Amino acid sequence: MLEIKDLKKSYGSFQLHCSLKVEEGYITGLIGSNGAGKSTTFKSILGLIRKDSGMITLFGKDVDSLTRQEKEHIGVVLSDSGFSTYLTLTDIAAVLEAMYTNVKKTEFLKACDHYQLPVNKKIKDFSTGMKAKLKVLTAMSYGARFLILDEPTAGLDVMARESVLDLLREYMEVPGRGILISSHISSDLEQFCDEIYMIHQGKIILREETDVILENYGVLKVDDHTFQELDKTHILKVKKEAFGCSCLTDQRRFYQENYPSLAVERGSVDEVLTMMAKGET
C-alpha cells in the first residue's frame, strides 16, 4: 500500500534517509527514540514538509499526484494535532460531514457513544485517553483504507492504550486495509504489529517481522574470556558492559543449544532496539 524509497530530508545536522514498505493487510510499526526521524517520515508521506529527494508511493501512485478522492482513503493521527478544546463531538461531527464524502454525522456520533465518549461535553473536559480515542475514531470515520498513526498512545496509561489498540484491531478486521504506526512504547508494538522497522538517527537500522524478533532474537551476557571463545557467526551487535559484554543475536537457540551454560535472554523489541542503536558491529 505504501512504499518509501531512499527518502531524504535534512534539518541542520539531522539527516533522514530511509526506505520502508507497508503491505496490504499489515500493521507495520516504526519504532525509535524521540528525535529519531519518525515524525519527519510521517510528515513527508503526508506532504506536510517537502522531501529533499526520494520516492513515496501510496495506493500505487506518487503521493504528490493523489486526487482529493484518493486522499480520503488516508486516515491520520499526528502527535501534535487535535481539535479546538471548546468543541463538542456534535460540533466535530458537523465539520467532518462537511469535509469528507463518506462521513455520516449520526454514524460518527453513534461510534463515539459506543466507545463511551460524551457527545455534548467539550473536549477540554475529556481525559487524555478519551482525546486519544477521539483522534483515532476521527481518522476512521470516513472509511479510510490506510491509517498513518504517529504516537497515538503517547502519554496514556495501560488501560487507555489497550482501548485505543482494540479500536485499531477492529479496524483491521476489514480486508484491504493497512496501518503504519509509530511509537516509543515497545510493548504496544510487540502485541500489535506484524512487522517492525527500527529507526535511529534518521536511518533504518533493522526491519523484521515481530514474531521473528520475539522467537529468534536474544541477548547473551558474557565475560571477556567467554567472548573471546564464542562463535560469533550469529552475533549482530556487541555492547561493552561492566561484567564483560552483551551480544545481540538473531539465532538465540543456536547459543542456547551450543553454550548451555551461557545466560541467553529472550530479545524484546525494546532491547533489540537498544542493542542495534548502541552496540558495535
Coordinates of C-alpha atoms in Angstrom, one line a residue:
M1 CA 0.0 0.0 0.0
L2 CA 2.8 2.4 0.9
E3 CA 6.4 2.3 -0.3
I4 CA 9.2 4.7 0.5
K5 CA 12.4 4.5 -1.4
D6 CA 15.5 6.5 -0.4
L7 CA 13.6 9.3 1.3
K8 CA 16.0 12.1 2.3
K9 CA 15.3 15.2 4.4
S10 CA 17.8 17.4 6.2
Y11 CA 17.3 19.7 9.1
G12 CA 20.7 21.3 10.0
S13 CA 22.8 18.5 11.5
F14 CA 19.9 16.0 11.4
Q15 CA 19.6 13.9 8.2
L16 CA 16.7 11.4 7.4
H17 CA 17.5 8.7 4.9
C18 CA 15.1 5.8 5.0
S19 CA 13.2 3.2 3.0
L20 CA 10.2 1.2 4.2
K21 CA 7.1 -0.7 2.9
V22 CA 3.7 -1.4 4.2
E23 CA 1.8 -4.3 2.6
E24 CA -2.0 -4.5 2.4
G25 CA -3.4 -6.3 5.5
Y26 CA -0.3 -5.5 7.5
I27 CA 0.2 -3.4 10.7
T28 CA 3.7 -2.0 10.4
G29 CA 5.4 -0.3 13.3
L30 CA 8.1 2.4 13.2
I31 CA 9.9 2.5 16.5
G32 CA 12.7 4.7 17.7
S33 CA 13.6 7.2 20.4
N34 CA 12.3 10.8 20.3
G35 CA 14.1 12.7 17.5
A36 CA 15.0 9.5 15.6
G37 CA 13.0 10.6 12.5
K38 CA 9.6 9.1 12.9
S39 CA 7.5 12.3 12.7
T40 CA 9.7 13.6 9.8
T41 CA 9.0 10.4 7.9
F42 CA 5.2 10.7 8.5
K43 CA 5.1 14.4 7.6
S44 CA 7.0 13.6 4.4
I45 CA 4.4 11.0 3.4
L46 CA 1.6 13.5 4.0
G47 CA 3.3 16.3 2.2
L48 CA 3.4 18.5 5.3
I49 CA 7.1 19.0 4.7
R50 CA 8.9 18.9 1.4
K51 CA 11.3 16.0 1.0
D52 CA 14.8 16.7 -0.4
S53 CA 14.8 13.5 -2.6
G54 CA 13.4 10.0 -2.8
M55 CA 10.1 8.4 -3.9
I56 CA 6.9 7.9 -1.8
T57 CA 4.1 5.9 -3.4
L58 CA 0.7 5.2 -1.8
F59 CA -2.0 3.0 -3.4
G60 CA 0.4 2.6 -6.3
K61 CA 0.7 6.3 -7.1
D62 CA 3.2 9.1 -6.2
V63 CA 1.7 10.8 -3.1
D64 CA 2.1 14.2 -4.8
S65 CA -0.3 13.1 -7.6
L66 CA -3.1 11.7 -5.4
T67 CA -6.5 13.2 -6.1
R68 CA -8.8 14.6 -3.4
Q69 CA -10.9 11.5 -3.5
E70 CA -7.9 9.2 -3.1
K71 CA -6.6 11.3 -0.2
E72 CA -9.9 10.5 1.6
H73 CA -8.7 6.9 1.8
I74 CA -5.9 8.0 4.2
G75 CA -6.7 8.4 7.9
V76 CA -4.2 10.4 10.0
V77 CA -3.3 10.8 13.7
L78 CA -0.4 13.1 14.4
S79 CA 1.1 13.5 17.9
D80 CA 0.9 17.3 17.7
S81 CA -2.6 17.7 16.1
G82 CA -6.1 18.0 17.5
F83 CA -9.3 19.9 17.7
S84 CA -10.2 23.1 19.5
T85 CA -10.8 22.1 23.1
Y86 CA -14.0 24.2 23.1
L87 CA -15.8 22.0 20.5
T88 CA -18.1 19.1 21.4
L89 CA -18.4 15.9 19.4
T90 CA -21.6 17.2 17.8
D91 CA -19.6 20.2 16.5
I92 CA -16.8 17.9 15.2
A93 CA -19.3 15.6 13.5
A94 CA -20.7 18.5 11.6
V95 CA -17.2 19.6 10.5
L96 CA -16.3 16.1 9.3
E97 CA -19.6 15.7 7.4
A98 CA -18.9 18.9 5.6
M99 CA -15.3 17.9 4.8
Y100 CA -15.5 14.2 3.8
T101 CA -17.7 12.4 1.3
N102 CA -18.3 9.3 3.3
V103 CA -18.9 10.8 6.8
K104 CA -22.4 10.5 8.2
K105 CA -22.9 12.6 11.3
T106 CA -25.3 10.2 13.0
E107 CA -22.9 7.2 12.4
F108 CA -19.9 9.1 13.8
L109 CA -21.8 10.1 17.0
K110 CA -23.1 6.6 17.4
A111 CA -19.5 5.3 17.2
C112 CA -18.4 7.9 19.8
D113 CA -21.2 6.8 22.1
H114 CA -20.2 3.1 21.6
Y115 CA -16.7 3.9 22.8
Q116 CA -18.1 5.9 25.8
L117 CA -17.2 9.4 24.6
P118 CA -19.8 12.0 25.8
V119 CA -21.4 13.7 22.8
N120 CA -22.2 17.1 24.4
K121 CA -19.1 17.5 26.5
K122 CA -16.4 19.9 25.5
I123 CA -13.1 18.3 24.6
K124 CA -11.3 20.4 27.2
D125 CA -13.2 18.2 29.8
F126 CA -12.1 14.9 28.2
S127 CA -9.4 12.7 29.8
T128 CA -6.2 12.1 27.9
G129 CA -7.4 8.6 27.0
M130 CA -10.7 10.0 25.7
K131 CA -8.9 12.5 23.5
A132 CA -6.7 9.7 22.1
K133 CA -9.8 7.6 21.2
L134 CA -11.4 10.6 19.5
K135 CA -8.4 11.1 17.3
V136 CA -8.4 7.5 16.1
L137 CA -12.2 7.5 15.7
T138 CA -12.0 10.6 13.6
A139 CA -9.3 9.1 11.4
M140 CA -11.5 6.0 10.9
S141 CA -14.8 8.0 10.4
Y142 CA -14.6 8.5 6.6
G143 CA -13.8 4.9 5.6
A144 CA -10.0 5.3 5.1
R145 CA -8.2 2.2 3.7
F146 CA -4.8 3.2 5.3
L147 CA -4.0 4.8 8.6
I148 CA -0.9 6.8 9.5
L149 CA -0.6 7.0 13.2
D150 CA 2.2 9.0 14.9
E151 CA 2.4 8.1 18.6
P152 CA -1.4 7.5 19.1
T153 CA -0.9 6.0 22.6
A154 CA 1.7 8.5 23.9
G155 CA 1.0 9.7 27.4
L156 CA -1.7 7.1 28.1
D157 CA -2.0 4.6 30.9
V158 CA -2.1 0.9 30.2
M159 CA -5.9 0.6 30.1
A160 CA -6.3 3.6 27.8
R161 CA -3.6 2.3 25.5
E162 CA -5.3 -1.0 25.2
S163 CA -8.6 0.6 24.5
V164 CA -7.0 2.5 21.5
L165 CA -5.3 -0.6 20.2
D166 CA -8.6 -2.5 20.4
L167 CA -10.1 0.2 18.2
L168 CA -7.4 -0.4 15.7
R169 CA -7.7 -4.2 15.8
E170 CA -11.4 -3.8 14.9
Y171 CA -10.4 -1.5 12.0
M172 CA -8.1 -4.2 10.6
E173 CA -10.9 -6.8 10.5
V174 CA -12.0 -5.4 7.2
P175 CA -9.9 -6.7 4.3
G176 CA -7.8 -4.4 2.1
R177 CA -6.6 -2.1 4.9
G178 CA -3.2 -1.3 6.4
I179 CA -1.6 0.7 9.2
L180 CA 1.7 2.5 9.7
I181 CA 2.1 3.3 13.4
S182 CA 5.0 4.9 15.3
S183 CA 5.6 4.5 19.0
H184 CA 8.4 4.6 21.5
I185 CA 6.4 2.2 23.7
S186 CA 7.7 -1.2 22.6
S187 CA 5.2 -3.3 24.4
D188 CA 2.4 -1.8 22.2
L189 CA 4.2 -2.8 19.0
E190 CA 5.1 -6.3 20.3
Q191 CA 1.5 -7.3 20.7
F192 CA 0.1 -5.3 17.8
C193 CA 2.4 -5.1 14.8
D194 CA 3.1 -7.7 12.1
E195 CA 6.4 -6.1 11.1
I196 CA 8.7 -3.6 12.8
Y197 CA 11.2 -1.1 11.4
M198 CA 13.7 0.4 13.8
I199 CA 14.9 3.9 13.1
H200 CA 17.9 5.6 14.8
Q201 CA 19.4 9.0 14.0
G202 CA 17.4 9.2 10.8
K203 CA 18.3 5.7 9.4
I204 CA 16.5 2.4 9.4
I205 CA 18.7 0.0 11.4
L206 CA 16.5 -3.1 11.4
R207 CA 13.5 -4.4 9.5
E208 CA 12.0 -7.7 10.9
E209 CA 8.7 -9.5 11.5
T210 CA 7.6 -9.1 15.1
D211 CA 7.3 -12.8 15.6
V212 CA 10.8 -13.4 14.4
I213 CA 12.2 -10.8 16.8
L214 CA 10.4 -12.4 19.7
E215 CA 11.1 -16.0 18.7
N216 CA 14.7 -15.8 17.3
Y217 CA 16.4 -12.8 18.8
G218 CA 18.3 -12.9 22.1
V219 CA 20.9 -11.2 24.2
L220 CA 23.9 -13.1 25.5
K221 CA 25.6 -11.9 28.7
V222 CA 29.3 -13.0 28.7
D223 CA 32.6 -12.1 30.4
D224 CA 35.6 -11.1 28.3
H225 CA 37.2 -14.6 28.3
T226 CA 33.9 -16.3 27.2
F227 CA 33.5 -13.7 24.5
Q228 CA 36.9 -14.5 23.0
E229 CA 36.0 -18.2 22.8
L230 CA 32.5 -17.5 21.4
D231 CA 31.4 -18.5 17.9
K232 CA 30.5 -15.0 16.6
T233 CA 28.8 -16.2 13.3
H234 CA 25.4 -15.1 14.5
I235 CA 26.3 -12.1 16.6
L236 CA 24.8 -8.8 15.2
K237 CA 25.9 -6.3 17.8
V238 CA 28.2 -6.1 20.9
K239 CA 27.9 -3.6 23.7
K240 CA 30.6 -3.3 26.4
E241 CA 29.3 -3.8 30.0
A242 CA 30.9 -3.8 33.4
F243 CA 30.8 -7.6 33.6
G244 CA 32.1 -8.1 30.0
C245 CA 29.7 -7.5 27.2
S246 CA 26.2 -8.0 25.9
C247 CA 25.8 -9.6 22.5
L248 CA 22.7 -9.4 20.2
T249 CA 21.9 -12.5 18.1
D250 CA 19.2 -13.4 15.7
Q251 CA 19.8 -17.1 16.4
R252 CA 19.1 -17.4 20.1
R253 CA 18.5 -21.2 20.0
F254 CA 22.0 -21.8 18.4
Y255 CA 23.7 -20.3 21.5
Q256 CA 21.2 -22.0 23.9
E257 CA 22.0 -25.4 22.4
N258 CA 25.7 -25.0 21.9
Y259 CA 26.5 -22.9 25.0
P260 CA 24.1 -24.3 27.7
S261 CA 26.0 -22.5 30.5
L262 CA 25.6 -19.0 28.9
A263 CA 22.9 -16.6 30.1
V264 CA 20.8 -16.0 27.0
E265 CA 17.8 -13.7 27.4
R266 CA 14.9 -13.5 25.0
G267 CA 15.1 -10.3 22.9
S268 CA 12.3 -7.9 23.5
V269 CA 11.7 -5.2 20.8
D270 CA 13.0 -2.6 23.3
E271 CA 16.2 -4.5 24.0
V272 CA 16.8 -5.2 20.3
L273 CA 16.4 -1.5 19.5
T274 CA 18.8 -0.6 22.3
M275 CA 21.4 -3.1 21.1
M276 CA 21.1 -2.1 17.5
A277 CA 21.4 1.6 18.3
K278 CA 24.2 1.4 20.9
G279 CA 26.0 -1.8 20.1
E280 CA 29.1 -2.1 17.9
T281 CA 29.2 -4.4 14.9

